[in-house]
Every structure is written in structure tokens, then in C-alpha cells.
Coordinates of N, CA and C in Angstrom, one line a residue:
M1 N 73.7 -17.3 -35.2 CA 73.8 -17.5 -36.7 C 74.9 -18.4 -37.0
A2 N 75.9 -18.6 -36.2 CA 77.0 -19.4 -36.5 C 76.7 -20.9 -36.1
G3 N 75.4 -21.2 -36.0 CA 75.1 -22.6 -35.7 C 73.9 -23.1 -36.6
G4 N 73.8 -24.4 -36.7 CA 72.7 -24.9 -37.6 C 72.9 -24.5 -39.0
A5 N 71.9 -23.9 -39.6 CA 71.9 -23.5 -41.0 C 73.1 -22.5 -41.2
G6 N 73.4 -21.7 -40.3 CA 74.5 -20.8 -40.4 C 75.8 -21.5 -40.8
T7 N 76.2 -22.5 -40.1 CA 77.4 -23.2 -40.4 C 77.4 -23.9 -41.7
R8 N 76.2 -24.2 -42.1 CA 76.0 -24.9 -43.4 C 76.5 -24.1 -44.6
F9 N 76.0 -22.8 -44.6 CA 76.3 -22.0 -45.8 C 77.6 -21.2 -45.6
W10 N 78.1 -21.2 -44.4 CA 79.3 -20.3 -44.1 C 80.5 -20.7 -45.0
P11 N 80.9 -22.0 -45.1 CA 82.1 -22.4 -45.8 C 82.0 -21.9 -47.3
K12 N 80.9 -22.1 -47.9 CA 80.7 -21.7 -49.3 C 80.8 -20.2 -49.4
S13 N 80.1 -19.4 -48.6 CA 80.1 -18.0 -48.6 C 81.5 -17.5 -48.4
R14 N 82.2 -18.1 -47.5 CA 83.6 -17.7 -47.1 C 84.5 -17.8 -48.3
L15 N 84.4 -18.8 -49.1 CA 85.2 -19.0 -50.3 C 84.8 -18.1 -51.4
K16 N 83.5 -17.9 -51.5 CA 83.0 -17.0 -52.6 C 83.1 -15.6 -52.3
N17 N 82.8 -15.2 -51.1 CA 82.8 -13.8 -50.7 C 83.6 -13.6 -49.4
P18 N 84.9 -13.5 -49.5 CA 85.7 -13.3 -48.3 C 85.3 -12.0 -47.5
K19 N 84.9 -11.0 -48.2 CA 84.5 -9.7 -47.6 C 83.3 -9.9 -46.8
Q20 N 82.3 -10.6 -47.4 CA 81.1 -10.9 -46.7 C 81.3 -11.7 -45.5
F21 N 82.2 -12.7 -45.6 CA 82.6 -13.5 -44.4 C 83.1 -12.7 -43.3
L22 N 84.0 -11.7 -43.6 CA 84.6 -10.8 -42.6 C 83.4 -10.0 -42.0
K23 N 82.5 -9.6 -42.8 CA 81.4 -8.8 -42.2 C 80.6 -9.7 -41.2
L24 N 80.3 -10.9 -41.6 CA 79.6 -11.8 -40.7 C 80.4 -12.1 -39.4
L25 N 81.7 -12.2 -39.6 CA 82.6 -12.4 -38.4 C 82.5 -11.2 -37.5
G26 N 82.5 -10.0 -38.0 CA 82.5 -8.8 -37.2 C 81.2 -8.8 -36.5
K27 N 80.1 -9.2 -37.1 CA 78.8 -9.1 -36.4 C 78.7 -10.2 -35.4
A28 N 79.2 -11.4 -35.7 CA 79.2 -12.5 -34.7 C 80.0 -12.2 -33.5
S29 N 81.1 -11.6 -33.7 CA 82.0 -11.3 -32.5 C 81.4 -10.3 -31.6

């Protein structure tokens, strides 16, 4: 998920929803 389309929307989501970003990070790790 951290590749292709994933990386495209990550920066925006990270700035808008830090909590959501942490959730994604936890799942990716």
C-alpha cells in the first residue's frame, strides 16, 4: 500500500489526519 497510488495520497492524508497516518503506519510495519 505504501507504493504507487498509496504514496500519492499519503502526504495529504498525513497532514489532514495524523491519527489516520499513524494507523496506516502501524498496519504497514
